[in-house]
Coordinates of C-alpha atoms and ligand atoms in Angstrom, one line a residue:
X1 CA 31.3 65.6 182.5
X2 CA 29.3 68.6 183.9
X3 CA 32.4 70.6 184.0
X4 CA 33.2 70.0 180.5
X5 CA 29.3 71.1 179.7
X6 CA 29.4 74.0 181.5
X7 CA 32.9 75.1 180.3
X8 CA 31.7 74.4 176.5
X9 CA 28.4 76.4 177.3
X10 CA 30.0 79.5 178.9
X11 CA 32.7 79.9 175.8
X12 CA 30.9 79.5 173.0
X13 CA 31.6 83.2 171.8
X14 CA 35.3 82.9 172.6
X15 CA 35.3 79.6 170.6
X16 CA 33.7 81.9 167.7
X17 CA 36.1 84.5 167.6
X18 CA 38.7 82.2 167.3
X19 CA 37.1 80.0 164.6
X20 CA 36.9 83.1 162.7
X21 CA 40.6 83.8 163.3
X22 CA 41.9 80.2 161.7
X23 CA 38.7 81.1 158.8
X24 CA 40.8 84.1 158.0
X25 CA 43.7 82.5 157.0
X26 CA 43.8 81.7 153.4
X27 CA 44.7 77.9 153.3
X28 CA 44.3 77.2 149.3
X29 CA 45.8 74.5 148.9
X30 CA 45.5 74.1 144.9
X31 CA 46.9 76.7 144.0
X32 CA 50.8 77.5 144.2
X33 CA 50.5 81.1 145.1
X34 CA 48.9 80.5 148.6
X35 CA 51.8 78.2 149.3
X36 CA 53.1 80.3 152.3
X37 CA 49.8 81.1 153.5
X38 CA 48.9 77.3 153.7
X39 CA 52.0 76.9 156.2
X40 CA 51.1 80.2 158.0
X41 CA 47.9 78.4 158.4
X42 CA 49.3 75.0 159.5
X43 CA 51.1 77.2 162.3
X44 CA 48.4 79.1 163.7
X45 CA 46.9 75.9 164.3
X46 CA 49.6 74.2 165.9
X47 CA 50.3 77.7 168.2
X48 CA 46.5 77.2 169.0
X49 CA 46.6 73.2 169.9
X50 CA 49.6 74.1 172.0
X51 CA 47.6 77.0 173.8
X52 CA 45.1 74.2 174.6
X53 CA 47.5 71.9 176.0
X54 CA 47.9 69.1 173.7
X55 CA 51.7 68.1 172.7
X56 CA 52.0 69.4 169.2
X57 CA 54.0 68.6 165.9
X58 CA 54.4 70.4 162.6
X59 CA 55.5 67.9 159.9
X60 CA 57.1 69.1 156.9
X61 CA 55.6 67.0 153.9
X62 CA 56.7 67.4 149.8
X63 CA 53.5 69.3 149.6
X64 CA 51.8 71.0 152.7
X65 CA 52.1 70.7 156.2
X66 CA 50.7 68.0 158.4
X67 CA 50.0 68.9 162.5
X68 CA 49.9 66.2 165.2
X69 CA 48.3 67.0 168.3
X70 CA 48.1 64.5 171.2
X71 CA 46.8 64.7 174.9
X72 CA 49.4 64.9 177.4
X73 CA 49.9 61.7 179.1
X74 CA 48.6 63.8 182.9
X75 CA 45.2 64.4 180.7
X76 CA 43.5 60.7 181.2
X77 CA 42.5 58.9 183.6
X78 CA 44.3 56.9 185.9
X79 CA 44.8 53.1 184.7
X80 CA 44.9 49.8 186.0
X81 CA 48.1 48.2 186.2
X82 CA 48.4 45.9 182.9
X83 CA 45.1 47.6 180.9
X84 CA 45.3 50.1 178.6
X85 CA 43.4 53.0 177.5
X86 CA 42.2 53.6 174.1
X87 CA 43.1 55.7 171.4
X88 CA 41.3 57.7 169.2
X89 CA 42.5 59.6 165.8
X90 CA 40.6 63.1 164.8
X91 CA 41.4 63.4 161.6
X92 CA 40.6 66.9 159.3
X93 CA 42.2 69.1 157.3
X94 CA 43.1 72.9 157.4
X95 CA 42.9 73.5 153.7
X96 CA 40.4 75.2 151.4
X97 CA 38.8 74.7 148.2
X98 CA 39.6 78.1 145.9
X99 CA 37.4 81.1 146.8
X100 CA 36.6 81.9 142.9
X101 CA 34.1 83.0 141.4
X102 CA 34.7 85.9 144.0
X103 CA 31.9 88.3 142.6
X104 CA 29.4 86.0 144.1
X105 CA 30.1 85.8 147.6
X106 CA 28.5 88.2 149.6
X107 CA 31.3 89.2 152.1
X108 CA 34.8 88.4 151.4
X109 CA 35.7 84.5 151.9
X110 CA 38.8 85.1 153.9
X111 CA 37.1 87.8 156.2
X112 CA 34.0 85.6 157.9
X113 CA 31.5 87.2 158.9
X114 CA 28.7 86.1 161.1
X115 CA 24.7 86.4 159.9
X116 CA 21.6 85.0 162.3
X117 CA 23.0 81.7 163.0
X118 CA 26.0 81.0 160.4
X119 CA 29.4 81.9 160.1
X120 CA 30.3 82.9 156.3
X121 CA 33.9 81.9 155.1
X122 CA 35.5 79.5 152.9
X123 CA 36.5 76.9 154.7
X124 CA 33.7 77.2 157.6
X125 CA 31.9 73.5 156.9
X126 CA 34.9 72.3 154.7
X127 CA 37.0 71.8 157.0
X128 CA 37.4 73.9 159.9
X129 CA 34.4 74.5 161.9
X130 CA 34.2 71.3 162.1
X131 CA 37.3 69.4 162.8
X132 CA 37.3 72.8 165.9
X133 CA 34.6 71.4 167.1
X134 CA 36.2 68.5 168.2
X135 CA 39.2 70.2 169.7
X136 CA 37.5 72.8 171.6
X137 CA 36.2 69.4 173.2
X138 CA 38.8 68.2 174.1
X139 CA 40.8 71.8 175.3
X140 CA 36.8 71.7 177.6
X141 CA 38.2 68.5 179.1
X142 CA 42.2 69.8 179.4
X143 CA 41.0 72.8 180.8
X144 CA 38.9 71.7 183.3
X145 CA 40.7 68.9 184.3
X146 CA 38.5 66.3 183.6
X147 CA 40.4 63.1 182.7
X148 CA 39.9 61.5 179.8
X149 CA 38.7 58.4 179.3
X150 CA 41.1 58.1 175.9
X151 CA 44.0 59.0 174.3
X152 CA 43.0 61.2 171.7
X153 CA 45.0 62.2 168.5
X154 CA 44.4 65.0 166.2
X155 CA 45.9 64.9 162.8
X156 CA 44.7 67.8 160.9
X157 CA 46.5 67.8 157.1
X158 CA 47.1 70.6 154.7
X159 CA 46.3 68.5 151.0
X160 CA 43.1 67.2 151.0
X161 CA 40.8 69.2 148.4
X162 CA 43.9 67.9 146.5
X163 CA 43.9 64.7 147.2
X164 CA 46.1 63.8 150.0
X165 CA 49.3 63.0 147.8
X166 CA 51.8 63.0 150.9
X167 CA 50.0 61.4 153.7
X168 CA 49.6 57.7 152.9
X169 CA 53.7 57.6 153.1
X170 CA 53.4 59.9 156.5
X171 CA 51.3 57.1 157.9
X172 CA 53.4 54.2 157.1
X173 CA 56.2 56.4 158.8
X174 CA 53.8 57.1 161.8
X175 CA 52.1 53.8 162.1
X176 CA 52.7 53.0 165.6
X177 CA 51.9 56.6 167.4
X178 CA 48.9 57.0 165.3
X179 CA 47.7 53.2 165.4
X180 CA 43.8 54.0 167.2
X181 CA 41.5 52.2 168.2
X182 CA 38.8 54.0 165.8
X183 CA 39.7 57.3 163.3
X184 CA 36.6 60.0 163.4
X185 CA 36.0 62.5 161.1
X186 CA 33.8 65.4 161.0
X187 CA 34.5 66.2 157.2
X188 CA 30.8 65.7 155.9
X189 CA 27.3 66.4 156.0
X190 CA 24.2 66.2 158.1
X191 CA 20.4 66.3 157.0
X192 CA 19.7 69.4 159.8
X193 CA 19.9 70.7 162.6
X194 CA 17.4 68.3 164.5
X195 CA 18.7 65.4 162.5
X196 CA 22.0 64.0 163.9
X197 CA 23.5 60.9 161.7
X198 CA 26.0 59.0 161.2
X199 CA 27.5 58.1 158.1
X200 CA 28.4 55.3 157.1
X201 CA 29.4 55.4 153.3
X202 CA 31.6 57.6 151.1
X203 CA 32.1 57.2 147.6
X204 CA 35.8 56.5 146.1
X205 CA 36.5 58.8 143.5
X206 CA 38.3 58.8 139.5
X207 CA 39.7 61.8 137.8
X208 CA 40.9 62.4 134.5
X209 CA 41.5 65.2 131.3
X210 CA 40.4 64.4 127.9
X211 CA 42.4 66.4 125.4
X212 CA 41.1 66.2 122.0
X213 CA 42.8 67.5 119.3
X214 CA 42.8 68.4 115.8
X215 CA 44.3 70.5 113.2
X216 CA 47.7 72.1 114.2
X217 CA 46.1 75.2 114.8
X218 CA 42.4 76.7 115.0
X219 CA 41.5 77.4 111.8
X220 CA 38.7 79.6 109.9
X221 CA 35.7 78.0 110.3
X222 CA 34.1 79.3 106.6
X223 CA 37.5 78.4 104.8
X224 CA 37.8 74.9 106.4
X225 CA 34.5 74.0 108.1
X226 CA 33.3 70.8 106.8
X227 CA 36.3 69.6 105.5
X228 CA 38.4 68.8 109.1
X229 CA 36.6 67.5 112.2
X230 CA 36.1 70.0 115.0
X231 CA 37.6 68.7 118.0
X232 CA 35.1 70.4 120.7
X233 CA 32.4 69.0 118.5
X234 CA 34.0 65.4 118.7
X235 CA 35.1 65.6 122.5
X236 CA 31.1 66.5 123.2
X237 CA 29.8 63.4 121.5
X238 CA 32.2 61.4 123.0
X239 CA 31.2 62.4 126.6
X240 CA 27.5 62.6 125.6
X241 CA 28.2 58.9 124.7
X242 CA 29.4 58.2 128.5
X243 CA 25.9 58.3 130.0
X244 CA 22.3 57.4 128.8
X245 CA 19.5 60.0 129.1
X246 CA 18.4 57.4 131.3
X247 CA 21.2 58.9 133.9
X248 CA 22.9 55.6 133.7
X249 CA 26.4 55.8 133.3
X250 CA 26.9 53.8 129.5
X251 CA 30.3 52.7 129.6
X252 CA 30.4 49.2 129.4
X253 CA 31.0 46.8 132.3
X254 CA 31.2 50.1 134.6
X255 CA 28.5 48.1 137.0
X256 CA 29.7 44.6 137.0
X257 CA 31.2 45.1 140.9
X258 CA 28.4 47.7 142.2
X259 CA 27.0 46.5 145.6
X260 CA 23.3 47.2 145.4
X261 CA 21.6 48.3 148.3
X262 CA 20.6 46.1 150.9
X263 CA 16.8 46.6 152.1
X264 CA 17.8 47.5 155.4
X265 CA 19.5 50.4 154.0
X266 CA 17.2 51.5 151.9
X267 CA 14.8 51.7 154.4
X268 CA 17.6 53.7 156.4
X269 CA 17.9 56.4 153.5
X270 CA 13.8 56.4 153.4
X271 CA 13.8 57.8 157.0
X272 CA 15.8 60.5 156.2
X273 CA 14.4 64.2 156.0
X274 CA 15.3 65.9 152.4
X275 CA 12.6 64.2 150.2
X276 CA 12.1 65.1 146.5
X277 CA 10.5 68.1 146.6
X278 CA 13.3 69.2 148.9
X279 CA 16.1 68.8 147.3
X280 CA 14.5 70.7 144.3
X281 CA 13.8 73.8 146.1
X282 CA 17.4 73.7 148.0
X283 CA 19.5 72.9 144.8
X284 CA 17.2 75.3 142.2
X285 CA 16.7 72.9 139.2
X286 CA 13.5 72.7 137.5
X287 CA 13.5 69.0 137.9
X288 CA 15.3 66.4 139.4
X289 CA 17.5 63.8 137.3
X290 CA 18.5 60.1 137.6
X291 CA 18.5 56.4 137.7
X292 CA 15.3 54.8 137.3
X293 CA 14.4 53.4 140.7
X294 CA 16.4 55.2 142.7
X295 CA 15.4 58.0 145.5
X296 CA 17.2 61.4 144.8
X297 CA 19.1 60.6 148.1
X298 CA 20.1 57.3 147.0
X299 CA 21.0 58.4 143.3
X300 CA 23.6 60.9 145.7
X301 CA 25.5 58.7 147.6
X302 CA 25.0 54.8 146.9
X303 CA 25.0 54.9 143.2
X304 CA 28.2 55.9 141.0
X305 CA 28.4 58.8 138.3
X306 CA 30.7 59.8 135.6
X307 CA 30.5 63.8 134.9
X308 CA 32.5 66.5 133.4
X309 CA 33.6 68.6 136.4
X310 CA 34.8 71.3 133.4
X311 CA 34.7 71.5 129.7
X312 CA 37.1 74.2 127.6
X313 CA 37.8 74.3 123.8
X314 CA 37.6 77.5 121.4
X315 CA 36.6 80.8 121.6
X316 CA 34.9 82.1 125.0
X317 CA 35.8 86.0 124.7
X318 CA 33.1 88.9 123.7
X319 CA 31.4 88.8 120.3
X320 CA 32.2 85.8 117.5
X321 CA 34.8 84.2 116.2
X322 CA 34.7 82.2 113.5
X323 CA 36.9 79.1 114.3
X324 CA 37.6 75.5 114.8
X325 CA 39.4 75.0 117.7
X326 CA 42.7 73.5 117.6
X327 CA 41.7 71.6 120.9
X328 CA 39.4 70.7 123.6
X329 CA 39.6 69.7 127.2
X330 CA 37.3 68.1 129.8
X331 CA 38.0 67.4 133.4
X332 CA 36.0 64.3 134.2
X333 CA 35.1 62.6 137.7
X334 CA 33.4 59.3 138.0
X335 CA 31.6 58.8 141.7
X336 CA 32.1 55.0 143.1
X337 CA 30.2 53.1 145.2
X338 CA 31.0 49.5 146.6
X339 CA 32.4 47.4 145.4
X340 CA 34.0 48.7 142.5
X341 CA 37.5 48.8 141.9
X342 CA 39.1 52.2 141.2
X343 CA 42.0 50.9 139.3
X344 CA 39.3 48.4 136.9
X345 CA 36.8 51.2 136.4
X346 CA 39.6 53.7 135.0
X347 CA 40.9 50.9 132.3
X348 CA 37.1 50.2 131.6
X349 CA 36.6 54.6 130.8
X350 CA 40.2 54.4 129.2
X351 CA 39.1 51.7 127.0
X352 CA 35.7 53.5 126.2
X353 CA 37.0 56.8 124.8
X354 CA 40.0 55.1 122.9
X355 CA 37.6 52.8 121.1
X356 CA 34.8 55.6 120.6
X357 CA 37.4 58.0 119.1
X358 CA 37.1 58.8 115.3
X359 CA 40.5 58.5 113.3
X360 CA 40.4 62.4 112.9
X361 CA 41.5 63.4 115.3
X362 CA 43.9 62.8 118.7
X363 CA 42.8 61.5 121.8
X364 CA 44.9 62.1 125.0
X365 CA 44.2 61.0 128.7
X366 CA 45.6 62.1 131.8
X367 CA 44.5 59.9 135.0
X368 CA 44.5 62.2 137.7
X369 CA 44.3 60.3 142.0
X370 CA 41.8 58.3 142.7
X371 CA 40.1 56.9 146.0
X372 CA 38.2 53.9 147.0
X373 CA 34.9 54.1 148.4
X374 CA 34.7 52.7 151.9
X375 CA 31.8 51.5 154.0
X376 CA 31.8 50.1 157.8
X377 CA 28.8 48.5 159.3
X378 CA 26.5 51.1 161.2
X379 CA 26.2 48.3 163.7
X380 CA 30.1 47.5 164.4
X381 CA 30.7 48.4 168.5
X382 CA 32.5 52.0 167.7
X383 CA 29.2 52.5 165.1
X384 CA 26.9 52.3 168.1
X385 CA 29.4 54.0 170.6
X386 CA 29.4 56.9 168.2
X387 CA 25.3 56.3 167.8
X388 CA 24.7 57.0 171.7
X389 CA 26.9 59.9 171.8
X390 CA 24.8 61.8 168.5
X391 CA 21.8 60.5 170.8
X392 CA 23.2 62.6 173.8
X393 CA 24.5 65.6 172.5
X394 CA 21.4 66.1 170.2
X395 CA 18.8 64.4 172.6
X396 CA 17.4 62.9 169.2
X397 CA 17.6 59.1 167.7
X398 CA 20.2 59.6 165.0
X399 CA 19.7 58.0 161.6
X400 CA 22.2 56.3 159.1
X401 CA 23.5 58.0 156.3
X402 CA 25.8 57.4 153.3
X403 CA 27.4 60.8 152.1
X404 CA 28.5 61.0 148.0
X405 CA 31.4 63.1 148.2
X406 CA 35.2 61.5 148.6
X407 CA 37.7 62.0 151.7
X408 CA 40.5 60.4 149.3
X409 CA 42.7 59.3 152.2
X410 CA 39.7 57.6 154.3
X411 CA 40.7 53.8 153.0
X412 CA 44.1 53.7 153.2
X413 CA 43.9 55.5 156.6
X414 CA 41.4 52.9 157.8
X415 CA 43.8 50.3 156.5
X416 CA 47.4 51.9 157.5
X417 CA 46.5 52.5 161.0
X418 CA 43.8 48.9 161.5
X419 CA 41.2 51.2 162.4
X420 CA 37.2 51.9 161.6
X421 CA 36.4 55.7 160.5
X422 CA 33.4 56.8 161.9
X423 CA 31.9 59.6 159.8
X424 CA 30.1 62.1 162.0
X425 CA 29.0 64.9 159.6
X426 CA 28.5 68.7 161.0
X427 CA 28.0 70.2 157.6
X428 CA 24.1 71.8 156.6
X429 CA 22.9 70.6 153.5
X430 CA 23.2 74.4 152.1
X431 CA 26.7 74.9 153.6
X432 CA 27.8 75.6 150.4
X433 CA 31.0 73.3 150.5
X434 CA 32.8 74.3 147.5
X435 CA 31.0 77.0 146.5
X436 CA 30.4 80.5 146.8
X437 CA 28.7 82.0 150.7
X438 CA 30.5 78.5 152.4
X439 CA 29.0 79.0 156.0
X440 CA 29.0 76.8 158.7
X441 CA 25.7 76.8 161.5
X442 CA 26.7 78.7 164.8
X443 CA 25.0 75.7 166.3
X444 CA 26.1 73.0 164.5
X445 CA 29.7 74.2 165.9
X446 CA 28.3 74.1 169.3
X447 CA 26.5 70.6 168.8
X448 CA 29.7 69.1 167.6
X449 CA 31.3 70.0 170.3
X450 CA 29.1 68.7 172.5
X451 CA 29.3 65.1 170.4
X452 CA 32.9 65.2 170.9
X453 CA 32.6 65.4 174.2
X454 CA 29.9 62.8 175.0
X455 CA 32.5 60.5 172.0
X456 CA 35.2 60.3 174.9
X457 CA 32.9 59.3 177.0
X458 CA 31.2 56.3 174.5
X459 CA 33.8 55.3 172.6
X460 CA 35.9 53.5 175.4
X461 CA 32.8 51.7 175.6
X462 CA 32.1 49.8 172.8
X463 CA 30.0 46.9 173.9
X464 CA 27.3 48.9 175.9
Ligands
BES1 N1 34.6 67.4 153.0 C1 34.7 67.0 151.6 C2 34.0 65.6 151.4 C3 32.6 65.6 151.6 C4 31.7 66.7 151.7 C5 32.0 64.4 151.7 C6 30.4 66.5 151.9 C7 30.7 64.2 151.9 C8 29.9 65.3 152.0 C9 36.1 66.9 151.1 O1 36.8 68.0 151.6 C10 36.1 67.0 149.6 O2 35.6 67.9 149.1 N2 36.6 65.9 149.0 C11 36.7 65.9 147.6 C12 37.9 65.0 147.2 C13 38.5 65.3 145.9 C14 39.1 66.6 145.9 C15 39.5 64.2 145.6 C16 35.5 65.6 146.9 O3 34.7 64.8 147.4 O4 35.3 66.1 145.8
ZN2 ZN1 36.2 69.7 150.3

């Protein structure tokens, strides 16, 4: 291991500049115009895991790309006739979320650019610094010749931020060579820099578009306001209807399932660092918002939500216009926690708006994909494996988490390949995922590398 510690210590600014080559590469995946960038990007990566030494694929999928990256068979350690070694899956994906609103960033997404201690890009938390991390790990052990312990598999995909559509048939396809023995991901968050934890909870994930509409064209609003219904007015009160100023979500039965939290847990999500006042200064509201009862860190990620993600009708352009719209639109998430049911909770918001909607005008509903929220016990053998190895790369006792954002393919993968996922977050809270000035911490990167490297070392080990 001290090989693999010193080589990871003595590259750190090569590992940068590369980082910031893959950053460069504009890997959109949502929208259709980056389509050839998102495959130049897909190749870069596999030219680079090549470069490192692992035996790499590029898959063509319906959609984007999906790269395979294994450890040569001469890269582990020597086994016992009979035994086997195990094998671990890295998954993480290569695409970005959209750069826009583009006025806001400070330096250009796809040219990153390094300030005091982060690394400015889109893509930098979500997904790439972190899912390199993990490979320049394992290129530390390669490269040094330091067997490993494992077999270790990355598979880095090209559709998440859209919500995985091609993989799930990928993995059925690829069961038995990606078949591990645990999955890890690095796709989430951590509470700082002196706080390494591992999480154990996502939240599943709904989607749909609420079209509303009314007269067959917009109309003037002095010659026929008052005498047809105006459908942005209408779509508003319907989604005002959705939640109670009480922050709980008001569509009936949406509950019924939800797993409440145990006090062990709660006691978990106490411990950890961001408390009220925290979060307020970080997110710049003048006051927090929520269920009664709940901590602002438990609200996050162990309750569910329904909000509008975007909301379009009518006239938006300089100046006035005097109309009613001929239509209006909402895009609409709902969060979900265990143990609801993603399939039961969109008939229950189906059911809601149909039966809320006045006669006057049109309701239509398009269900977009949808994930299930998944949860492992922080005290399963590969949870505690992955506990000693946050303990030795940060030299700190690592708490338990539970993150509120969605990695759609996370259950099925867990299911697919018979595996646990064990969520070890790299991400700031103020990394900006999604948002304008994305940046990833210049140590983070190098801590991650470092808990990928003490992971081949736990992992194998599960009942320590
Ligand atoms: N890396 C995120 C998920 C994430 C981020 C989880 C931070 C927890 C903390 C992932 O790339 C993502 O953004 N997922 C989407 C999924 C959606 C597009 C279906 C999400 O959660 O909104
Ligand atoms: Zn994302």
């Amino acid at each position: 291991m001290d090989a693999v510690i010193e080589y990871l210590r003595t590259n750190q600014q090569r590992f940068l500049k590369e980082l910031c080559q893959y950053l460069r590469l504009p890997s959109v995946s949502a929208q259709s115009a980056y389509k050839k960038e998102v495959a130049r990007c897909a190749a870069w990566l596999a030219a680079h895991c090549t470069q490192l030494g692992l035996e790499t694929r590029v898959f063509k999928t319906k959609g984007h790309p999906i790269v395979i990256a294994k450890t040569p068979a001469d890269a582990v350690a020597p086994v016992r006739p009979g035994s086997r070694l195990p094998h671990f899956l890295v998954y993480g994906h290569y695409d970005v979320q959209p750069p826009e609103p583009l006025e806001l960033w400070h330096h250009l997404p796809f040219e990153p650019y390094v300030k005091g201690r982060r690394i400015y890009a889109r893509g930098a938390a979500d997904n790439k610094g972190q899912h390199f991390a993990h490979l320049k790990a394992v290129e530390a052990y390669l490269k040094t010749k330091t067997p490993l312990p494992c077999h270790v598999t990355f598979l880095i995909e090209g559709e998440e931020e859209v919500g995985s559509p091609n993989l799930v048939p990928f993995l059925h396809a690829h069961r038995s060579e990606l078949a591990a023995d645990a999955i890890i991901i690095s796709d989430t968050g951590m509470p700082g820099l002196r706080y390494p934890a591992l999480t154990y909870a996502l939240r599943g994930i709904i989607s749909f578009e609420i079209t509303v509409r009314g007269p067959k064209s917009d109309l003037h609003s002095g010659i026929y306001g008052g005498a047809v219904d105006n459908p942005a007015m209408v779509l508003c009160s319907l989604l005002a209807k959705a939640r109670g100023p009480d922050g709980r979500v008001a569509i009936p039965g949406f509950y019924d399932d939800v797993a409440p939290l145990t006090q062990f847990e709660r006691r978990q999500l106490a411990r950890l660092p961001l408390k009220e006042r925290d979060f307020k200064r970080l997110l710049g509201v003048p006051q927090l918002f929520g269920e009664a009862g709940y901590s602002t860190e438990e609200r996050r990620s162990a309750r569910p939500t329904f909000e509008i993600n975007g909301l379009t009708s009518g006239y938006q352009g300089e100046g006035s216009k005097t109309i009613i719209p001929a239509w209006a639109r909402a895009k609409v998430t709902c969060r979900l926690v265990p143990n609801q049911h993603p399939g039961r909770i969109r008939q229950l918001v189906l059911e809601f708006f149909r039966r809320e909607c006045p006669p006057t005008v049109q309701l239509e509903i398009k269900s977009g994909s949808g994930s299930a929220p998944y949860m492992i016990s922080p005290e399963s053998p590969r949870a505690k494996a992955a506990l000693r190895a946050l303990r030795a790369a940060f030299g700190r006792e690592p708490l338990l988490m539970r993150e509120g954002g969605s990695i759609p393919i996370v259950p099925q993968m867990s299911k697919v390949l018979g595996a646990e996922v064990i969520l070890l977050g790299l991400a700031l809270p103020d990394a900006n995922a999604h948002a304008p000035n994305e940046n990833f911490d210049v140590r983070c990167f190098a801590k991650g590398q470092l808990l990928s490297a003490y992971l081949w070392q736990e992992l194998p080990r599960p009942a320590e």
